[in-house]
């Protein structure tokens, strides 16, 4: 067949042959023919990988050496306590000043807790999860926890302290006390403690309930803090002080083995100021240029 | 149980992480914690004896006792200076009050003076902030020592292809600040005192085993 084609083409001649090819290439509408240009396809020189300019992404994706896959050591963390007090209780002014014998004092006392509807709702939720909870028996237990926790702090019994006090409270209690000696004692309770405020809230997921109960305690305590060398820094061992406190206790209600632990203290704005510490502290003044004097700036 | 596990884990990881910072008076109960925490690690640098001296806690003083003066230990390790050259500066400031020492070091031409001044200022700051010192000028330098650091050998090139081995020398500097006015310097022994002692020695001679 090729021989036949060759002979056929040979009769026509070379010029005719080329014309035929061009006519074949010519499209039906008569567009200009494109010239066949031979191209050398053999690669002579190629830029090596290391010299080639790579985009930033390519550079990042390609490691320079063998990289072992990172083992993700996952540590599950567990929220055992909330970070702060939910809806903190605002203690009424003059709480400990009004005697319980006056009419106003009694009225305040009786009505305040019952009025708060949110507290009632929260109390109901708490009782769902913890049927033994009752506003009459809880304050005594709360005071016991409070006393135990402070004794553990004085004796540096960290393990027991962790079980009596939430993590947030622990860090506040223990900070700065590492090299100090603390002597604390509970003298007596001036008024019976009572529940003042109940709140219930969930964290992260919807059903993850934490309950917070505020207990009002009016007690007499002694506190003495000694520094590293055994010198008295604050307070006195034989000086009892009357203290009115609003202590928040918290429990992870959904947890079967959760316990009521001390969480925070609410300090009202009208609280009397604390005693000053024994030593004097220098408050740095403004930095002066060599030419200035302090009196001029004042 | 979950709460206790959390408590155990909560207690274990600071114990491991901050294992260097335990006061010497507290002995933990011997219970084994499970390996539930991943963040335990050995401390990066092993603490030296001088640093640990800042951790001793004294029991509270009784009301009749005289007030115990505060002692603050501070040091700097691996200073690029010779311990023998540093000794001269350490001997200079031993026994001075801190203000006097800082003044002397500021106008001293040696290289170690700058380093020691920084160390003293750091120690003063630590004393006021952490160790319950009331007045920052009420400190004096009770002890100031130098120690040998790690030496490194290098080649020192001489002419004609000769070489020597040189030592790159480092030192440590230790200082102990005590609260209170500096103690008065001991009076020098006069000839008269020495003579008196000699005469006393002569008079103390006895004959043994006699009436």
Tab-separated table of C-alpha atoms in Angstrom:
chain	number	residue	atom	x	y	z
A	1	UNK	CA	0.000	0.000	0.000
A	2	UNK	CA	2.827	2.322	0.710
A	3	UNK	CA	4.422	1.380	-2.618
A	4	UNK	CA	1.160	2.057	-4.346
A	5	UNK	CA	0.901	5.451	-2.603
A	6	UNK	CA	4.471	6.280	-3.481
A	7	UNK	CA	3.940	5.412	-7.131
A	8	UNK	CA	0.704	7.347	-7.078
A	9	UNK	CA	2.396	10.365	-5.594
A	10	UNK	CA	5.384	9.915	-7.879
A	11	UNK	CA	3.215	10.312	-10.940
A	12	UNK	CA	1.861	13.586	-9.660
A	13	UNK	CA	5.264	15.007	-8.887
A	14	UNK	CA	6.705	16.637	-5.795
A	15	UNK	CA	5.093	20.036	-6.192
A	16	UNK	CA	1.705	18.528	-6.603
A	17	UNK	CA	2.371	16.390	-3.544
A	18	UNK	CA	3.116	19.416	-1.435
A	19	UNK	CA	0.075	21.211	-2.670
A	20	UNK	CA	-2.014	18.260	-1.718
A	21	UNK	CA	-0.643	18.247	1.777
A	22	UNK	CA	-1.269	21.895	2.134
A	23	UNK	CA	-4.762	21.526	0.879
A	24	UNK	CA	-5.328	18.828	3.413
A	25	UNK	CA	-4.154	21.125	6.113
A	26	UNK	CA	-6.249	23.947	4.783
A	27	UNK	CA	-9.520	24.157	6.626
A	28	UNK	CA	-12.852	24.178	4.793
A	29	UNK	CA	-13.221	27.960	5.094
A	30	UNK	CA	-9.888	28.687	3.638
A	31	UNK	CA	-7.925	29.914	6.687
A	32	UNK	CA	-4.257	30.640	6.167
A	33	UNK	CA	-2.107	27.559	6.449
A	34	UNK	CA	0.212	27.151	9.414
A	35	UNK	CA	3.742	26.275	8.682
A	36	UNK	CA	5.143	23.098	10.104
A	37	UNK	CA	8.157	23.992	12.182
A	38	UNK	CA	10.188	21.079	13.486
A	39	UNK	CA	10.895	21.353	17.272
A	40	UNK	CA	13.618	19.522	19.176
A	41	UNK	CA	11.961	17.922	22.182
A	42	UNK	CA	15.021	16.392	23.816
A	43	UNK	CA	15.762	18.127	27.194
A	44	UNK	CA	19.313	19.365	27.193
A	45	UNK	CA	19.582	21.102	30.531
A	46	UNK	CA	17.209	21.118	33.457
A	47	UNK	CA	17.619	23.204	36.611
A	48	UNK	CA	18.132	20.868	39.565
A	49	UNK	CA	15.551	20.747	42.354
A	50	UNK	CA	17.668	22.483	44.877
A	51	UNK	CA	18.350	25.466	42.630
A	52	UNK	CA	14.911	25.863	41.301
A	53	UNK	CA	12.878	28.656	42.776
A	54	UNK	CA	10.101	27.048	44.738
A	55	UNK	CA	7.082	28.793	45.988
A	56	UNK	CA	6.775	29.222	49.705
A	57	UNK	CA	4.207	26.472	50.003
A	58	UNK	CA	6.385	23.931	48.326
A	59	UNK	CA	9.264	24.812	50.617
A	60	UNK	CA	7.144	24.386	53.698
A	61	UNK	CA	5.656	21.106	52.610
A	62	UNK	CA	8.957	19.442	51.810
A	63	UNK	CA	11.068	18.639	54.906
A	64	UNK	CA	14.830	18.688	54.494
A	65	UNK	CA	15.390	15.439	56.373
A	66	UNK	CA	13.489	12.444	57.546
A	67	UNK	CA	10.934	13.567	60.052
A	68	UNK	CA	9.284	11.082	62.341
A	69	UNK	CA	5.549	11.632	62.636
A	70	UNK	CA	4.795	13.578	65.807
A	71	UNK	CA	3.221	11.464	68.453
A	72	UNK	CA	0.310	13.419	69.801
A	73	UNK	CA	0.385	12.865	73.512
A	74	UNK	CA	-3.077	13.929	74.348
A	75	UNK	CA	-3.795	14.858	77.867
A	76	UNK	CA	-7.410	15.049	78.791
A	77	UNK	CA	-8.128	17.797	81.225
A	78	UNK	CA	-10.950	17.706	83.610
A	79	UNK	CA	-12.863	20.708	84.832
A	80	UNK	CA	-13.304	20.055	88.489
A	81	UNK	CA	-14.316	23.580	89.415
A	82	UNK	CA	-15.553	26.800	87.859
A	83	UNK	CA	-13.277	29.764	87.433
A	84	UNK	CA	-15.296	32.272	89.397
A	85	UNK	CA	-18.400	32.824	91.434
A	86	UNK	CA	-21.604	32.671	89.401
A	87	UNK	CA	-23.700	35.754	90.040
A	88	UNK	CA	-21.986	36.781	93.278
A	89	UNK	CA	-24.113	37.493	96.280
A	90	UNK	CA	-24.318	41.171	97.206
A	91	UNK	CA	-24.412	41.301	100.987
A	92	UNK	CA	-26.663	44.011	102.383
A	93	UNK	CA	-24.950	46.948	104.003
A	94	UNK	CA	-24.782	46.928	107.730
A	95	UNK	CA	-25.234	43.192	107.874
A	96	UNK	CA	-23.511	42.560	111.143
A	97	UNK	CA	-24.250	45.988	112.554
A	98	UNK	CA	-27.986	45.510	112.944
A	99	UNK	CA	-28.684	43.432	115.962
A	100	UNK	CA	-30.965	40.486	115.500
A	101	UNK	CA	-33.153	41.770	118.321
A	102	UNK	CA	-34.382	44.784	116.400
A	103	UNK	CA	-37.396	44.383	114.181
A	104	UNK	CA	-35.597	45.338	111.022
A	105	UNK	CA	-32.890	42.838	111.565
A	106	UNK	CA	-35.339	39.995	111.996
A	107	UNK	CA	-37.377	40.968	108.988
A	108	UNK	CA	-34.318	41.226	106.785
A	109	UNK	CA	-33.179	37.864	107.928
A	110	UNK	CA	-36.417	36.070	107.309
A	111	UNK	CA	-37.368	37.566	104.008
A	112	UNK	CA	-34.144	37.852	102.172
A	113	UNK	CA	-33.526	34.238	101.377
A	114	UNK	CA	-37.080	33.356	100.550
A	115	UNK	CA	-37.492	36.251	98.191
A	116	UNK	CA	-34.833	35.223	95.818
A	117	UNK	CA	-36.575	33.089	93.197
A	118	UNK	CA	-33.453	32.189	91.314
A	119	UNK	CA	-32.003	30.782	94.499
A	120	UNK	CA	-35.086	28.614	94.960
A	121	UNK	CA	-34.840	27.273	91.425
A	122	UNK	CA	-31.184	26.548	91.835
A	123	UNK	CA	-31.860	24.895	95.181
A	124	UNK	CA	-34.354	22.609	93.508
A	125	UNK	CA	-31.832	21.642	90.850
A	126	UNK	CA	-29.217	20.933	93.511
A	127	UNK	CA	-31.673	18.752	95.417
A	128	UNK	CA	-32.363	16.762	92.257
A	129	UNK	CA	-28.760	15.734	92.023
A	130	UNK	CA	-27.997	15.545	95.717
A	131	UNK	CA	-31.078	14.423	97.676
A	132	UNK	CA	-29.306	14.738	101.039
A	133	UNK	CA	-28.774	18.447	100.661
A	134	UNK	CA	-30.771	20.685	102.946
A	135	UNK	CA	-30.367	24.338	103.844
A	136	UNK	CA	-30.673	23.479	107.520
A	137	UNK	CA	-27.917	20.902	107.842
A	138	UNK	CA	-25.537	22.203	105.223
A	139	UNK	CA	-24.204	25.290	107.075
A	140	UNK	CA	-22.740	23.175	109.883
A	141	UNK	CA	-20.995	20.922	107.440
A	142	UNK	CA	-19.791	23.993	105.608
A	143	UNK	CA	-18.283	25.392	108.763
A	144	UNK	CA	-16.540	22.107	109.442
A	145	UNK	CA	-15.057	22.112	105.940
A	146	UNK	CA	-13.971	25.702	106.457
A	147	UNK	CA	-12.232	24.920	109.749
A	148	UNK	CA	-10.588	21.778	108.417
A	149	UNK	CA	-9.324	23.578	105.321
A	150	UNK	CA	-7.687	26.330	107.345
A	151	UNK	CA	-6.106	23.815	109.689
A	152	UNK	CA	-4.681	21.943	106.709
A	153	UNK	CA	-3.310	25.201	105.373
A	154	UNK	CA	-1.618	25.876	108.695
A	155	UNK	CA	-0.151	22.354	108.782
A	156	UNK	CA	0.708	22.269	105.045
A	157	UNK	CA	-1.264	19.107	104.468
A	158	UNK	CA	-1.646	19.590	100.753
A	159	UNK	CA	-3.364	16.319	99.937
A	160	UNK	CA	-6.199	16.849	102.343
A	161	UNK	CA	-6.449	20.489	101.344
A	162	UNK	CA	-7.054	19.518	97.742
A	163	UNK	CA	-10.010	17.418	98.773
A	164	UNK	CA	-11.513	20.194	100.908
A	165	UNK	CA	-10.947	23.138	98.640
A	166	UNK	CA	-11.364	23.672	94.880
A	167	UNK	CA	-8.361	24.266	92.660
A	168	UNK	CA	-9.132	27.920	92.225
A	169	UNK	CA	-9.332	28.469	95.957
A	170	UNK	CA	-6.233	26.380	96.550
A	171	UNK	CA	-4.068	28.604	94.394
A	172	UNK	CA	-5.352	31.702	96.153
A	173	UNK	CA	-4.797	30.220	99.598
A	174	UNK	CA	-1.354	28.817	99.009
A	175	UNK	CA	0.242	31.583	96.985
A	176	UNK	CA	3.136	33.254	98.742
A	177	UNK	CA	2.970	30.949	101.730
A	178	UNK	CA	5.617	28.468	100.754
A	179	UNK	CA	8.308	29.652	103.131
A	180	UNK	CA	6.055	31.071	105.818
A	181	UNK	CA	4.593	29.625	108.980
A	182	UNK	CA	0.888	30.203	109.489
A	183	UNK	CA	-0.843	29.708	112.817
A	184	UNK	CA	-4.631	29.839	112.662
A	185	UNK	CA	-7.174	28.814	115.179
A	186	UNK	CA	-10.926	28.921	115.279
A	187	UNK	CA	-12.120	30.279	118.618
A	188	UNK	CA	-15.901	30.187	118.366
A	189	UNK	CA	-18.835	30.941	116.132
A	190	UNK	CA	-20.722	34.085	117.123
A	191	UNK	CA	-23.837	33.381	115.073
A	192	UNK	CA	-25.029	30.118	113.587
A	193	UNK	CA	-24.009	29.963	109.929
A	194	UNK	CA	-26.755	30.013	107.333
A	195	UNK	CA	-27.185	29.567	103.604
A	196	UNK	CA	-27.717	32.867	101.894
A	197	UNK	CA	-27.486	32.310	98.159
A	198	UNK	CA	-27.672	29.325	95.806
A	199	UNK	CA	-26.746	29.273	92.142
A	200	UNK	CA	-26.477	26.517	89.600
A	201	UNK	CA	-24.775	26.758	86.247
A	202	UNK	CA	-23.370	24.536	83.532
A	203	UNK	CA	-19.967	24.832	81.908
A	204	UNK	CA	-18.870	23.885	78.373
A	205	UNK	CA	-21.729	21.436	77.753
A	206	UNK	CA	-25.294	22.032	78.659
A	207	UNK	CA	-25.853	19.363	81.257
A	208	UNK	CA	-22.548	19.789	83.084
A	209	UNK	CA	-23.907	21.345	86.264
A	210	UNK	CA	-21.917	23.019	89.022
A	211	UNK	CA	-23.730	24.209	92.104
A	212	UNK	CA	-22.523	27.099	94.268
A	213	UNK	CA	-23.867	27.853	97.721
A	214	UNK	CA	-22.953	30.960	99.686
A	215	UNK	CA	-22.849	30.573	103.452
A	216	UNK	CA	-22.715	33.513	105.814
A	217	UNK	CA	-20.413	32.960	108.777
A	218	UNK	CA	-19.839	35.267	111.723
A	219	UNK	CA	-16.961	33.815	113.693
A	220	UNK	CA	-14.060	34.627	115.967
A	221	UNK	CA	-10.618	33.545	114.727
A	222	UNK	CA	-6.942	34.133	115.498
A	223	UNK	CA	-4.333	34.392	112.793
A	224	UNK	CA	-0.565	34.850	112.984
A	225	UNK	CA	1.788	34.681	110.001
A	226	UNK	CA	5.520	34.308	110.560
A	227	UNK	CA	8.073	34.794	107.832
A	228	UNK	CA	10.993	32.540	106.946
A	229	UNK	CA	12.999	33.519	110.006
A	230	UNK	CA	10.215	33.119	112.531
A	231	UNK	CA	9.437	36.809	112.866
A	232	UNK	CA	5.847	37.937	113.139
A	233	UNK	CA	4.593	39.406	109.895
A	234	UNK	CA	0.900	39.803	110.473
A	235	UNK	CA	-1.649	39.383	113.218
A	236	UNK	CA	-1.090	37.904	116.638
A	237	UNK	CA	-1.664	34.536	118.202
A	238	UNK	CA	-3.441	35.817	121.277
A	239	UNK	CA	-5.572	38.392	119.454
A	240	UNK	CA	-8.971	36.999	118.471
A	241	UNK	CA	-10.812	38.866	115.758
A	242	UNK	CA	-14.482	38.883	114.844
A	243	UNK	CA	-14.890	38.014	111.217
A	244	UNK	CA	-18.011	38.193	109.040
A	245	UNK	CA	-17.504	36.165	105.900
A	246	UNK	CA	-19.531	35.025	102.939
A	247	UNK	CA	-17.952	31.781	101.810
A	248	UNK	CA	-18.918	30.132	98.530
A	249	UNK	CA	-18.946	26.346	98.399
A	250	UNK	CA	-19.064	24.508	95.139
A	251	UNK	CA	-19.830	21.007	93.959
A	252	UNK	CA	-19.761	19.336	90.588
A	253	UNK	CA	-23.346	18.060	90.773
A	254	UNK	CA	-23.224	15.718	87.801
A	255	UNK	CA	-20.215	13.898	89.249
A	256	UNK	CA	-21.296	10.983	91.426
A	257	UNK	CA	-18.313	11.317	93.717
A	258	UNK	CA	-18.226	15.086	93.901
A	259	UNK	CA	-18.062	16.771	97.246
A	260	UNK	CA	-18.855	20.220	98.515
A	261	UNK	CA	-15.616	22.180	98.588
A	262	UNK	CA	-14.746	25.732	99.493
A	263	UNK	CA	-14.531	27.842	96.354
A	264	UNK	CA	-14.200	31.545	97.086
A	265	UNK	CA	-14.977	34.300	99.536
A	266	UNK	CA	-17.096	37.334	98.803
A	267	UNK	CA	-15.680	40.516	100.236
A	268	UNK	CA	-18.315	43.270	100.391
A	269	UNK	CA	-17.346	46.827	99.624
A	270	UNK	CA	-18.376	48.119	103.011
A	271	UNK	CA	-16.129	45.635	104.816
A	272	UNK	CA	-13.794	47.277	107.356
A	273	UNK	CA	-10.173	47.547	106.184
A	274	UNK	CA	-7.733	44.876	107.330
A	275	UNK	CA	-4.917	45.504	109.779
A	276	UNK	CA	-1.691	46.767	108.238
A	277	UNK	CA	1.320	44.449	108.155
A	278	UNK	CA	4.071	44.897	110.686
A	279	UNK	CA	6.808	46.127	108.371
A	280	UNK	CA	6.904	49.363	106.374
A	281	UNK	CA	6.877	49.193	102.607
A	282	UNK	CA	8.451	51.719	100.291
A	283	UNK	CA	6.269	52.968	97.459
A	284	UNK	CA	8.574	54.111	94.655
A	285	UNK	CA	8.082	57.699	93.606
A	286	UNK	CA	8.401	59.174	90.106
A	287	UNK	CA	11.756	58.742	88.344
A	288	UNK	CA	13.555	62.053	88.185
A	289	UNK	CA	16.052	63.497	85.737
A	290	UNK	CA	19.316	64.671	87.304
A	291	UNK	CA	18.226	68.279	86.930
A	292	UNK	CA	14.765	67.891	88.457
A	293	UNK	CA	13.818	67.875	92.085
A	294	UNK	CA	10.952	66.115	93.718
A	295	UNK	CA	9.392	69.243	95.227
A	296	UNK	CA	9.102	70.885	91.823
A	297	UNK	CA	7.128	68.028	90.360
A	298	UNK	CA	4.824	67.955	93.343
B	1	UNK	CA	-12.977	8.776	92.725
B	2	UNK	CA	-12.704	11.168	89.874
B	3	UNK	CA	-12.292	13.964	92.354
B	4	UNK	CA	-9.605	12.032	94.158
B	5	UNK	CA	-7.843	11.201	90.916
B	6	UNK	CA	-7.941	14.847	90.038
B	7	UNK	CA	-6.671	15.643	93.482
B	8	UNK	CA	-3.859	13.141	93.065
B	9	UNK	CA	-3.050	14.419	89.616
B	10	UNK	CA	-3.426	17.966	90.786
B	11	UNK	CA	-0.981	17.249	93.578
B	12	UNK	CA	1.440	15.213	91.514
B	13	UNK	CA	2.215	17.526	88.683
B	14	UNK	CA	3.252	20.544	90.726
B	15	UNK	CA	5.280	18.210	92.928
B	16	UNK	CA	7.150	16.940	89.904
B	17	UNK	CA	7.450	20.228	88.050
B	18	UNK	CA	8.323	22.360	91.032
B	19	UNK	CA	10.255	19.602	92.707
B	20	UNK	CA	13.108	21.986	93.264
B	21	UNK	CA	11.127	24.321	95.423
B	22	UNK	CA	10.197	22.263	98.460
B	23	UNK	CA	10.786	23.778	101.871
B	24	UNK	CA	12.904	21.587	104.039
B	25	UNK	CA	10.496	21.320	106.908
B	26	UNK	CA	7.613	19.571	105.180
B	27	UNK	CA	7.793	15.803	104.786
B	28	UNK	CA	5.155	14.460	102.419
B	29	UNK	CA	3.288	11.300	103.288
B	30	UNK	CA	4.693	8.422	101.274
B	31	UNK	CA	1.996	7.593	98.730
B	32	UNK	CA	2.704	6.570	95.142
B	33	UNK	CA	0.950	8.655	92.515
B	34	UNK	CA	-0.154	6.993	89.275
B	35	UNK	CA	1.511	8.139	86.054
B	36	UNK	CA	-1.488	10.121	85.016
B	37	UNK	CA	0.391	13.351	84.354
B	38	UNK	CA	2.571	13.915	81.329
B	39	UNK	CA	4.211	17.150	82.351
B	40	UNK	CA	6.602	15.809	84.981
B	41	UNK	CA	10.190	16.468	84.102
B	42	UNK	CA	13.485	16.674	85.908
B	43	UNK	CA	14.598	20.203	86.682
B	44	UNK	CA	16.769	21.772	84.008
B	45	UNK	CA	19.709	22.745	86.220
B	46	UNK	CA	20.695	20.997	89.356
B	47	UNK	CA	20.454	23.498	92.212
B	48	UNK	CA	23.631	24.143	94.082
B	49	UNK	CA	24.048	24.163	97.835
B	50	UNK	CA	24.161	27.930	98.031
B	51	UNK	CA	20.792	28.353	96.324
B	52	UNK	CA	19.227	25.790	98.613
B	53	UNK	CA	20.257	27.782	101.658
B	54	UNK	CA	17.493	30.244	100.874
B	55	UNK	CA	14.906	27.593	101.551
B	56	UNK	CA	15.406	26.805	105.211
B	57	UNK	CA	12.491	27.925	107.354
B	58	UNK	CA	12.990	28.643	111.022
B	59	UNK	CA	10.242	27.961	113.573
B	60	UNK	CA	8.387	30.989	114.918
B	61	UNK	CA	10.270	32.884	117.580
B	62	UNK	CA	9.016	33.101	121.128
B	63	UNK	CA	8.180	36.619	122.367
B	64	UNK	CA	11.211	36.819	124.654
B	65	UNK	CA	13.826	35.946	122.021
B	66	UNK	CA	15.872	38.617	120.269
B	67	UNK	CA	14.801	39.212	116.699
B	68	UNK	CA	16.584	36.877	114.309
B	69	UNK	CA	18.275	38.850	111.504
B	70	UNK	CA	17.278	37.891	107.970
B	71	UNK	CA	19.934	36.096	105.873
B	72	UNK	CA	19.785	36.151	102.120
B	73	UNK	CA	22.026	33.934	99.999
B	74	UNK	CA	22.645	34.750	96.365
B	75	UNK	CA	25.146	33.640	93.765
B	76	UNK	CA	26.007	33.859	90.114
B	77	UNK	CA	27.498	30.912	88.288
B	78	UNK	CA	29.953	30.681	85.398
B	79	UNK	CA	31.157	34.272	85.244
B	80	UNK	CA	33.811	34.693	82.556
B	81	UNK	CA	36.546	35.904	84.910
B	82	UNK	CA	39.356	34.439	86.942
B	83	UNK	CA	38.567	33.312	90.459
B	84	UNK	CA	41.828	34.726	91.763
B	85	UNK	CA	41.154	38.127	90.252
B	86	UNK	CA	37.575	38.021	91.546
B	87	UNK	CA	38.858	37.207	95.032
B	88	UNK	CA	40.354	40.667	95.400
B	89	UNK	CA	36.947	42.249	94.864
B	90	UNK	CA	35.218	39.778	97.151
B	91	UNK	CA	37.724	40.523	99.905
B	92	UNK	CA	37.250	44.232	99.344
B	93	UNK	CA	33.524	44.250	100.069
B	94	UNK	CA	33.452	41.660	102.827
B	95	UNK	CA	32.032	43.228	105.975
B	96	UNK	CA	30.856	46.449	104.339
B	97	UNK	CA	27.303	47.712	104.339
B	98	UNK	CA	25.557	47.193	101.021
B	99	UNK	CA	25.494	50.864	100.095
B	100	UNK	CA	29.196	51.253	100.721
B	101	UNK	CA	29.928	48.101	98.749
B	102	UNK	CA	27.868	49.280	95.777
B	103	UNK	CA	29.628	52.640	95.833
B	104	UNK	CA	33.077	51.035	95.908
B	105	UNK	CA	32.264	48.640	93.096
B	106	UNK	CA	30.800	51.324	90.881
B	107	UNK	CA	34.102	53.188	90.706
B	108	UNK	CA	36.344	50.154	90.548
B	109	UNK	CA	38.026	49.545	87.208
B	110	UNK	CA	37.990	45.751	87.213
B	111	UNK	CA	35.676	43.714	85.017
B	112	UNK	CA	34.386	41.656	87.938
B	113	UNK	CA	33.202	44.781	89.727
B	114	UNK	CA	30.323	45.249	87.303
B	115	UNK	CA	29.220	41.654	87.727
B	116	UNK	CA	29.374	41.762	91.510
B	117	UNK	CA	27.405	44.995	91.552
B	118	UNK	CA	24.627	43.359	89.524
B	119	UNK	CA	24.607	40.401	91.875
B	120	UNK	CA	24.331	42.667	94.913
B	121	UNK	CA	21.465	44.637	93.422
B	122	UNK	CA	19.617	41.431	92.556
B	123	UNK	CA	20.141	40.133	96.065
B	124	UNK	CA	18.873	43.391	97.570
B	125	UNK	CA	15.745	43.245	95.418
B	126	UNK	CA	15.139	39.617	96.402
B	127	UNK	CA	15.580	40.458	100.061
B	128	UNK	CA	12.971	43.188	100.033
B	129	UNK	CA	10.471	41.340	97.912
B	130	UNK	CA	10.686	37.737	99.084
B	131	UNK	CA	12.438	37.595	102.424
B	132	UNK	CA	10.593	40.229	104.427
B	133	UNK	CA	13.451	42.690	104.802
B	134	UNK	CA	12.111	46.065	105.765
B	135	UNK	CA	14.823	48.538	104.745
B	136	UNK	CA	16.937	47.818	101.736
B	137	UNK	CA	19.902	49.746	103.109
B	138	UNK	CA	19.849	47.882	106.394
B	139	UNK	CA	21.887	44.993	104.937
B	140	UNK	CA	25.549	44.165	105.203
B	141	UNK	CA	27.721	41.640	103.456
B	142	UNK	CA	28.484	38.859	105.874
B	143	UNK	CA	30.212	36.481	103.472
B	144	UNK	CA	31.473	36.931	99.956
B	145	UNK	CA	33.283	34.085	98.244
B	146	UNK	CA	34.516	33.045	94.841
B	147	UNK	CA	34.684	29.549	93.468
B	148	UNK	CA	36.101	27.842	90.426
B	149	UNK	CA	33.741	27.346	87.493
B	150	UNK	CA	34.104	25.008	84.521
B	151	UNK	CA	37.355	25.477	82.628
B	152	UNK	CA	37.626	24.902	78.884
B	153	UNK	CA	40.885	24.195	77.060
B	154	UNK	CA	41.621	25.862	73.760
B	155	UNK	CA	44.601	26.156	71.428
B	156	UNK	CA	46.612	29.331	71.482
B	157	UNK	CA	48.476	29.754	68.208
B	158	UNK	CA	52.082	30.934	68.341
B	159	UNK	CA	54.477	31.648	65.515
B	160	UNK	CA	56.427	29.027	63.576
B	161	UNK	CA	53.619	26.480	63.912
B	162	UNK	CA	53.992	26.320	67.674
B	163	UNK	CA	50.954	26.239	69.877
B	164	UNK	CA	50.065	26.333	73.494
B	165	UNK	CA	46.996	25.129	75.339
B	166	UNK	CA	45.147	27.928	77.061
B	167	UNK	CA	42.470	27.619	79.677
B	168	UNK	CA	39.284	29.680	79.403
B	169	UNK	CA	38.594	30.353	82.987
B	170	UNK	CA	35.236	30.853	84.692
B	171	UNK	CA	34.267	31.465	88.279
B	172	UNK	CA	31.267	31.562	90.587
B	173	UNK	CA	30.551	34.326	93.012
B	174	UNK	CA	28.633	33.799	96.258
B	175	UNK	CA	27.317	36.442	98.635
B	176	UNK	CA	25.418	36.343	101.909
B	177	UNK	CA	23.560	39.448	103.007
B	178	UNK	CA	22.443	39.808	106.608
B	179	UNK	CA	19.956	42.356	107.900
B	180	UNK	CA	21.249	44.926	110.329
B	181	UNK	CA	24.061	47.449	110.625
B	182	UNK	CA	27.525	46.162	109.690
B	183	UNK	CA	29.529	44.830	112.634
B	184	UNK	CA	32.352	47.099	113.795
B	185	UNK	CA	35.758	45.989	112.515
B	186	UNK	CA	37.920	44.101	114.949
B	187	UNK	CA	40.583	46.308	116.512
B	188	UNK	CA	44.114	45.458	115.447
B	189	UNK	CA	46.246	43.675	117.990
B	190	UNK	CA	48.744	46.042	119.518
B	191	UNK	CA	52.129	45.085	120.864
B	192	UNK	CA	50.893	45.718	124.368
B	193	UNK	CA	48.089	43.133	123.894
B	194	UNK	CA	50.525	40.593	122.604
B	195	UNK	CA	52.827	41.217	125.520
B	196	UNK	CA	49.966	40.801	127.967
B	197	UNK	CA	49.015	37.488	126.362
B	198	UNK	CA	52.578	36.282	126.581
B	199	UNK	CA	52.820	37.123	130.231
B	200	UNK	CA	49.493	35.382	130.880
B	201	UNK	CA	50.746	32.242	129.164
B	202	UNK	CA	53.804	32.253	131.364
B	203	UNK	CA	51.669	32.603	134.464
B	204	UNK	CA	49.400	29.725	133.432
B	205	UNK	CA	52.238	27.225	133.594
B	206	UNK	CA	51.866	24.679	136.372
B	207	UNK	CA	53.467	21.448	137.402
B	208	UNK	CA	51.118	18.524	136.866
B	209	UNK	CA	50.246	15.880	139.435
B	210	UNK	CA	51.276	17.921	142.438
B	211	UNK	CA	49.491	19.246	145.468
